[in-house]
Amino acid sequence: MKSRIKSFATAGMLTVLCACATSPTGRNQVLLYSETQMAEMGGQAFSSMKEELTISNQRVENSYVQCVAKSLTPYVPQSVFSGEWEVVVFEDEQVNAFALPGGKIGVYTGLLNVAKTQSQLAAVIGHEIGHVIAHHGNERMSTSTLTNLGTQAVSQVISSNEVAYSDAIMAAIGMGSEVAITLPFSRAHESEADLIGLALMAQAGFDPRESVVLWQNMEAASNGQQPIELLSTHPAPQSRIANLQANMTGALNDYQQTTTRPNCH
């Protein structure tokens, strides 16, 4: 009987936790960490990356990326981050970018070979900011806590003010290894960030239709090596394109209504 009561109590606790927050697209989320903790972890991770990776010293490259990023960040809700965003260009062939809690944005120079216009770059940076707006790092860490450590550890996390090491936040934005839980969950995050980024770039005056061209470029750059969607942490390009096109009407409306037109060429 005691074990049954304990099971019911655990289930009740998990239900409460799962309903504690709602994402911008209406999903229930588990968010166990405070904004202060997430911002501190984001800052730690970003500082580590700046020490370990080569920062680009190309003036034109930096100016271009800064212009696109700074055109987007004013449209981020103040509740997410109200300060000045730090934007760094890393000299690396990776076709990638990232954003971290606490107002940190990193762009790898390899991305500029695929994101060929300012609007395409805005689609990527907007997507990465979308992860921060939707608290995906917090949600991913919180889910990991629930999955791996159990309810006793959850209670300790909630009551503790300690901030984890920077590798925790890097794991939260990185790839998972469990097909049954981590990968589908990550694909949901990616699709959600696509839509948030689409709205963000349109509000900032970047052409949202370029987001579709971006993923066509991504697919071409993969040379047919894209892993099958079931075992990928990211949706396949065609799935992303379909998702973006299905939500393009609202984005185009936002784009046409704003008088802002960034000039980051």
mmCIF file of C-alpha atoms in Angstrom:
data_model
loop_
_atom_site.group_PDB
_atom_site.id
_atom_site.type_symbol
_atom_site.label_atom_id
_atom_site.label_comp_id
_atom_site.label_asym_id
_atom_site.label_seq_id
_atom_site.Cartn_x
_atom_site.Cartn_y
_atom_site.Cartn_z
ATOM 1 C CA MET A 1 0.000 0.000 0.000
ATOM 2 C CA LYS A 2 2.814 2.397 0.893
ATOM 3 C CA SER A 3 4.471 1.784 -2.465
ATOM 4 C CA ARG A 4 1.206 2.556 -4.234
ATOM 5 C CA ILE A 5 0.809 5.798 -2.278
ATOM 6 C CA LYS A 6 4.408 6.704 -3.106
ATOM 7 C CA SER A 7 3.763 6.000 -6.785
ATOM 8 C CA PHE A 8 0.656 8.168 -6.774
ATOM 9 C CA ALA A 9 2.567 10.955 -5.032
ATOM 10 C CA THR A 10 5.366 10.729 -7.573
ATOM 11 C CA ALA A 11 2.922 10.788 -10.465
ATOM 12 C CA GLY A 12 1.177 13.785 -8.946
ATOM 13 C CA MET A 13 4.470 15.613 -8.532
ATOM 14 C CA LEU A 14 5.449 14.949 -12.122
ATOM 15 C CA THR A 15 2.047 16.154 -13.351
ATOM 16 C CA VAL A 16 2.459 19.418 -11.457
ATOM 17 C CA LEU A 17 5.986 19.865 -12.817
ATOM 18 C CA CYS A 18 4.891 19.146 -16.376
ATOM 19 C CA ALA A 19 2.244 21.873 -16.119
ATOM 20 C CA CYS A 20 4.502 24.461 -14.533
ATOM 21 C CA ALA A 21 5.198 26.345 -17.782
ATOM 22 C CA THR A 22 3.960 26.632 -21.342
ATOM 23 C CA SER A 23 6.092 27.156 -24.432
ATOM 24 C CA PRO A 24 5.315 29.875 -27.020
ATOM 25 C CA THR A 25 3.560 27.259 -29.168
ATOM 26 C CA GLY A 26 1.486 25.913 -26.283
ATOM 27 C CA ARG A 27 3.446 22.847 -25.150
ATOM 28 C CA ASN A 28 3.594 22.016 -21.449
ATOM 29 C CA GLN A 29 7.161 22.292 -20.163
ATOM 30 C CA VAL A 30 9.233 21.190 -17.190
ATOM 31 C CA LEU A 31 11.382 24.129 -16.043
ATOM 32 C CA LEU A 32 13.235 23.418 -12.804
ATOM 33 C CA TYR A 33 15.988 26.026 -13.090
ATOM 34 C CA SER A 34 15.682 29.774 -12.509
ATOM 35 C CA GLU A 35 16.424 32.376 -15.181
ATOM 36 C CA THR A 36 19.355 33.566 -13.072
ATOM 37 C CA GLN A 37 20.849 30.074 -12.983
ATOM 38 C CA MET A 38 20.394 29.611 -16.728
ATOM 39 C CA ALA A 39 21.941 32.999 -17.506
ATOM 40 C CA GLU A 40 24.932 32.212 -15.305
ATOM 41 C CA MET A 41 25.426 28.832 -16.940
ATOM 42 C CA GLY A 42 25.096 30.409 -20.378
ATOM 43 C CA GLY A 43 27.742 32.981 -19.470
ATOM 44 C CA GLN A 44 30.101 30.288 -18.172
ATOM 45 C CA ALA A 45 29.703 28.206 -21.316
ATOM 46 C CA PHE A 46 30.229 31.201 -23.581
ATOM 47 C CA SER A 47 33.382 32.267 -21.733
ATOM 48 C CA SER A 48 34.775 28.747 -22.107
ATOM 49 C CA MET A 49 34.069 28.747 -25.834
ATOM 50 C CA LYS A 50 35.811 32.101 -26.301
ATOM 51 C CA GLU A 51 38.882 30.658 -24.609
ATOM 52 C CA GLU A 52 38.880 27.392 -26.562
ATOM 53 C CA LEU A 53 37.865 28.524 -30.072
ATOM 54 C CA THR A 54 39.421 31.038 -32.459
ATOM 55 C CA ILE A 55 37.506 34.298 -32.631
ATOM 56 C CA SER A 56 37.349 35.859 -36.096
ATOM 57 C CA ASN A 57 39.215 39.132 -36.526
ATOM 58 C CA GLN A 58 37.740 39.847 -39.958
ATOM 59 C CA ARG A 59 36.154 43.292 -39.714
ATOM 60 C CA VAL A 60 33.639 42.923 -42.556
ATOM 61 C CA GLU A 61 32.566 39.462 -41.405
ATOM 62 C CA ASN A 62 32.050 40.616 -37.840
ATOM 63 C CA SER A 63 30.210 43.770 -38.866
ATOM 64 C CA TYR A 64 27.840 41.770 -41.064
ATOM 65 C CA VAL A 65 26.983 39.183 -38.403
ATOM 66 C CA GLN A 66 26.648 41.849 -35.721
ATOM 67 C CA CYS A 67 24.265 43.813 -37.931
ATOM 68 C CA VAL A 68 21.968 40.844 -38.535
ATOM 69 C CA ALA A 69 21.979 39.741 -34.888
ATOM 70 C CA LYS A 70 21.458 43.249 -33.526
ATOM 71 C CA SER A 71 18.519 43.720 -35.914
ATOM 72 C CA LEU A 72 16.807 40.679 -34.363
ATOM 73 C CA THR A 73 17.486 41.072 -30.642
ATOM 74 C CA PRO A 74 15.259 44.144 -30.043
ATOM 75 C CA TYR A 75 12.285 41.890 -30.831
ATOM 76 C CA VAL A 76 13.158 39.356 -28.127
ATOM 77 C CA PRO A 77 10.732 39.675 -25.176
ATOM 78 C CA GLN A 78 12.237 41.653 -22.308
ATOM 79 C CA SER A 79 11.229 38.859 -19.951
ATOM 80 C CA VAL A 80 13.675 36.563 -21.780
ATOM 81 C CA PHE A 81 16.617 38.964 -21.740
ATOM 82 C CA SER A 82 16.619 42.729 -21.342
ATOM 83 C CA GLY A 83 20.330 43.526 -21.609
ATOM 84 C CA GLU A 84 22.814 43.940 -24.454
ATOM 85 C CA TRP A 85 23.375 40.728 -26.418
ATOM 86 C CA GLU A 86 26.978 39.642 -26.918
ATOM 87 C CA VAL A 87 27.649 38.395 -30.452
ATOM 88 C CA VAL A 88 30.864 36.557 -31.369
ATOM 89 C CA VAL A 89 31.983 35.132 -34.731
ATOM 90 C CA PHE A 90 34.101 31.990 -34.410
ATOM 91 C CA GLU A 91 36.607 31.033 -37.098
ATOM 92 C CA ASP A 92 35.406 27.506 -37.795
ATOM 93 C CA GLU A 93 34.146 25.543 -40.806
ATOM 94 C CA GLN A 94 31.049 24.336 -38.931
ATOM 95 C CA VAL A 95 27.809 25.307 -40.656
ATOM 96 C CA ASN A 96 26.208 26.336 -37.405
ATOM 97 C CA ALA A 97 25.328 29.007 -34.865
ATOM 98 C CA PHE A 98 23.942 29.028 -31.321
ATOM 99 C CA ALA A 99 22.371 31.268 -28.703
ATOM 100 C CA LEU A 100 22.582 30.833 -24.936
ATOM 101 C CA PRO A 101 20.563 32.149 -21.997
ATOM 102 C CA GLY A 102 21.936 35.415 -20.705
ATOM 103 C CA GLY A 103 22.135 37.101 -24.123
ATOM 104 C CA LYS A 104 24.939 35.202 -25.881
ATOM 105 C CA ILE A 105 25.099 34.487 -29.631
ATOM 106 C CA GLY A 106 27.829 32.592 -31.485
ATOM 107 C CA VAL A 107 28.119 32.216 -35.256
ATOM 108 C CA TYR A 108 30.636 29.941 -37.012
ATOM 109 C CA THR A 109 32.161 31.311 -40.207
ATOM 110 C CA GLY A 110 31.247 28.120 -42.089
ATOM 111 C CA LEU A 111 27.593 29.146 -41.857
ATOM 112 C CA LEU A 112 28.254 32.172 -44.068
ATOM 113 C CA ASN A 113 29.010 29.841 -46.976
ATOM 114 C CA VAL A 114 25.487 28.397 -46.833
ATOM 115 C CA ALA A 115 23.396 31.270 -45.473
ATOM 116 C CA LYS A 116 24.067 33.424 -48.515
ATOM 117 C CA THR A 117 21.878 36.468 -47.759
ATOM 118 C CA GLN A 118 21.167 38.577 -44.706
ATOM 119 C CA SER A 119 17.662 37.104 -44.442
ATOM 120 C CA GLN A 120 19.013 33.547 -44.580
ATOM 121 C CA LEU A 121 21.488 34.355 -41.816
ATOM 122 C CA ALA A 122 18.646 35.972 -39.864
ATOM 123 C CA ALA A 123 16.660 32.737 -40.217
ATOM 124 C CA VAL A 124 19.467 30.777 -38.532
ATOM 125 C CA ILE A 125 20.174 33.303 -35.787
ATOM 126 C CA GLY A 126 16.446 33.794 -35.226
ATOM 127 C CA HIS A 127 16.059 30.038 -34.891
ATOM 128 C CA GLU A 128 18.838 29.883 -32.296
ATOM 129 C CA ILE A 129 17.345 32.795 -30.353
ATOM 130 C CA GLY A 130 14.060 30.892 -30.572
ATOM 131 C CA HIS A 131 15.581 28.137 -28.429
ATOM 132 C CA VAL A 132 16.325 30.743 -25.751
ATOM 133 C CA ILE A 133 12.871 32.353 -25.997
ATOM 134 C CA ALA A 134 11.236 28.939 -25.554
ATOM 135 C CA HIS A 135 13.572 27.984 -22.654
ATOM 136 C CA HIS A 136 14.641 24.816 -24.453
ATOM 137 C CA GLY A 137 17.955 24.579 -22.597
ATOM 138 C CA ASN A 138 16.160 24.766 -19.258
ATOM 139 C CA GLU A 139 13.562 22.244 -20.401
ATOM 140 C CA ARG A 140 16.189 19.822 -21.675
ATOM 141 C CA MET A 141 18.192 19.994 -18.447
ATOM 142 C CA SER A 142 15.039 19.671 -16.372
ATOM 143 C CA THR A 143 13.859 16.626 -18.307
ATOM 144 C CA SER A 144 17.284 15.057 -17.880
ATOM 145 C CA THR A 145 17.084 15.684 -14.152
ATOM 146 C CA LEU A 146 13.703 13.986 -13.939
ATOM 147 C CA THR A 147 14.755 11.081 -16.150
ATOM 148 C CA ASN A 148 18.158 10.328 -14.679
ATOM 149 C CA LEU A 149 18.063 11.413 -11.088
ATOM 150 C CA GLY A 150 14.512 10.765 -9.965
ATOM 151 C CA THR A 151 12.108 12.692 -7.792
ATOM 152 C CA GLN A 152 14.383 12.920 -4.752
ATOM 153 C CA ALA A 153 17.006 14.734 -6.815
ATOM 154 C CA VAL A 154 14.297 16.944 -8.327
ATOM 155 C CA SER A 155 13.383 18.105 -4.844
ATOM 156 C CA GLN A 156 17.035 18.899 -4.163
ATOM 157 C CA VAL A 157 17.360 20.819 -7.424
ATOM 158 C CA ILE A 158 14.285 22.898 -6.663
ATOM 159 C CA SER A 159 15.504 23.788 -3.168
ATOM 160 C CA SER A 160 19.133 24.413 -4.152
ATOM 161 C CA ASN A 161 20.578 27.706 -5.302
ATOM 162 C CA GLU A 162 23.717 26.121 -6.711
ATOM 163 C CA VAL A 163 24.523 26.626 -10.369
ATOM 164 C CA ALA A 164 25.836 23.676 -12.370
ATOM 165 C CA TYR A 165 29.092 23.771 -14.335
ATOM 166 C CA SER A 166 29.070 25.132 -17.862
ATOM 167 C CA ASP A 167 29.127 21.664 -19.447
ATOM 168 C CA ALA A 168 25.549 21.220 -18.249
ATOM 169 C CA ILE A 169 24.243 23.992 -20.475
ATOM 170 C CA MET A 170 26.398 22.761 -23.364
ATOM 171 C CA ALA A 171 24.836 19.325 -22.986
ATOM 172 C CA ALA A 172 21.428 20.977 -22.977
ATOM 173 C CA ILE A 173 22.012 22.522 -26.399
ATOM 174 C CA GLY A 174 23.927 19.549 -27.791
ATOM 175 C CA MET A 175 22.988 16.176 -29.204
ATOM 176 C CA GLY A 176 21.408 13.441 -27.143
ATOM 177 C CA SER A 177 21.909 9.708 -27.394
ATOM 178 C CA GLU A 178 18.589 8.118 -26.449
ATOM 179 C CA VAL A 179 16.321 7.509 -29.431
ATOM 180 C CA ALA A 180 13.276 6.820 -27.263
ATOM 181 C CA ILE A 181 13.382 10.090 -25.328
ATOM 182 C CA THR A 182 16.098 12.578 -26.207
ATOM 183 C CA LEU A 183 15.983 12.620 -30.001
ATOM 184 C CA PRO A 184 12.221 13.032 -30.580
ATOM 185 C CA PHE A 185 12.176 15.659 -27.848
ATOM 186 C CA SER A 186 14.998 17.521 -29.581
ATOM 187 C CA ARG A 187 13.180 17.394 -32.925
ATOM 188 C CA ALA A 188 10.162 19.014 -31.257
ATOM 189 C CA HIS A 189 12.447 21.785 -29.997
ATOM 190 C CA GLU A 190 13.930 22.304 -33.445
ATOM 191 C CA SER A 191 10.528 22.606 -35.104
ATOM 192 C CA GLU A 192 9.349 25.008 -32.430
ATOM 193 C CA ALA A 193 12.479 27.151 -32.763
ATOM 194 C CA ASP A 194 11.968 27.260 -36.537
ATOM 195 C CA LEU A 195 8.548 28.862 -36.069
ATOM 196 C CA ILE A 196 9.709 31.288 -33.391
ATOM 197 C CA GLY A 197 12.649 32.286 -35.564
ATOM 198 C CA LEU A 198 10.363 32.721 -38.579
ATOM 199 C CA ALA A 199 8.167 35.167 -36.664
ATOM 200 C CA LEU A 200 11.192 36.951 -35.195
ATOM 201 C CA MET A 201 12.922 37.524 -38.535
ATOM 202 C CA ALA A 202 9.703 38.779 -40.127
ATOM 203 C CA GLN A 203 9.057 41.243 -37.306
ATOM 204 C CA ALA A 204 12.636 42.495 -37.670
ATOM 205 C CA GLY A 205 12.124 43.164 -41.385
ATOM 206 C CA PHE A 206 13.943 40.180 -42.906
ATOM 207 C CA ASP A 207 12.139 38.348 -45.718
ATOM 208 C CA PRO A 208 10.698 35.174 -44.111
ATOM 209 C CA ARG A 209 10.558 33.407 -47.486
ATOM 210 C CA GLU A 210 14.352 33.241 -47.373
ATOM 211 C CA SER A 211 14.072 30.720 -44.522
ATOM 212 C CA VAL A 212 12.861 28.164 -47.069
ATOM 213 C CA VAL A 213 15.764 28.966 -49.414
ATOM 214 C CA LEU A 214 18.147 28.556 -46.479
ATOM 215 C CA TRP A 215 17.025 24.969 -45.894
ATOM 216 C CA GLN A 216 17.208 24.232 -49.578
ATOM 217 C CA ASN A 217 20.824 25.431 -49.387
ATOM 218 C CA MET A 218 21.393 23.279 -46.302
ATOM 219 C CA GLU A 219 20.063 20.220 -48.082
ATOM 220 C CA ALA A 220 22.289 20.892 -51.094
ATOM 221 C CA ALA A 221 25.321 21.425 -48.839
ATOM 222 C CA SER A 222 24.774 18.049 -47.173
ATOM 223 C CA ASN A 223 25.493 16.283 -50.495
ATOM 224 C CA GLY A 224 22.824 13.718 -49.759
ATOM 225 C CA GLN A 225 24.434 12.737 -46.434
ATOM 226 C CA GLN A 226 21.517 13.892 -44.248
ATOM 227 C CA PRO A 227 20.754 11.094 -41.715
ATOM 228 C CA ILE A 228 17.267 9.615 -41.708
ATOM 229 C CA GLU A 229 14.880 11.697 -39.649
ATOM 230 C CA LEU A 230 14.021 8.960 -37.133
ATOM 231 C CA LEU A 231 17.606 8.866 -35.853
ATOM 232 C CA SER A 232 18.425 12.552 -36.224
ATOM 233 C CA THR A 233 18.199 15.235 -33.561
ATOM 234 C CA HIS A 234 17.069 17.628 -36.278
ATOM 235 C CA PRO A 235 14.063 17.358 -38.606
ATOM 236 C CA ALA A 236 14.909 16.566 -42.215
ATOM 237 C CA PRO A 237 15.204 19.691 -44.427
ATOM 238 C CA GLN A 238 12.013 18.829 -46.337
ATOM 239 C CA SER A 239 10.090 18.544 -43.061
ATOM 240 C CA ARG A 240 11.425 21.906 -41.931
ATOM 241 C CA ILE A 241 10.532 23.501 -45.261
ATOM 242 C CA ALA A 242 6.976 22.133 -45.086
ATOM 243 C CA ASN A 243 6.622 23.407 -41.517
ATOM 244 C CA LEU A 244 7.876 26.872 -42.483
ATOM 245 C CA GLN A 245 5.656 27.079 -45.561
ATOM 246 C CA ALA A 246 2.608 26.065 -43.533
ATOM 247 C CA ASN A 247 3.219 29.067 -41.280
ATOM 248 C CA MET A 248 4.385 31.536 -43.924
ATOM 249 C CA THR A 249 1.138 33.505 -44.250
ATOM 250 C CA GLY A 250 1.352 34.961 -40.748
ATOM 251 C CA ALA A 251 5.071 35.660 -41.126
ATOM 252 C CA LEU A 252 4.552 37.481 -44.437
ATOM 253 C CA ASN A 253 1.828 39.556 -42.829
ATOM 254 C CA ASP A 254 4.254 40.617 -40.072
ATOM 255 C CA TYR A 255 6.945 41.324 -42.665
ATOM 256 C CA GLN A 256 4.646 43.490 -44.783
ATOM 257 C CA GLN A 257 3.383 45.436 -41.790
ATOM 258 C CA THR A 258 6.797 46.452 -40.467
ATOM 259 C CA THR A 259 8.572 49.428 -42.043
ATOM 260 C CA THR A 260 11.967 48.192 -40.827
ATOM 261 C CA ARG A 261 14.290 46.849 -43.527
ATOM 262 C CA PRO A 262 17.786 46.000 -42.242
ATOM 263 C CA ASN A 263 20.708 46.713 -44.547
ATOM 264 C CA CYS A 264 23.459 44.314 -43.454
ATOM 265 C CA HIS A 265 25.038 43.526 -46.820
#
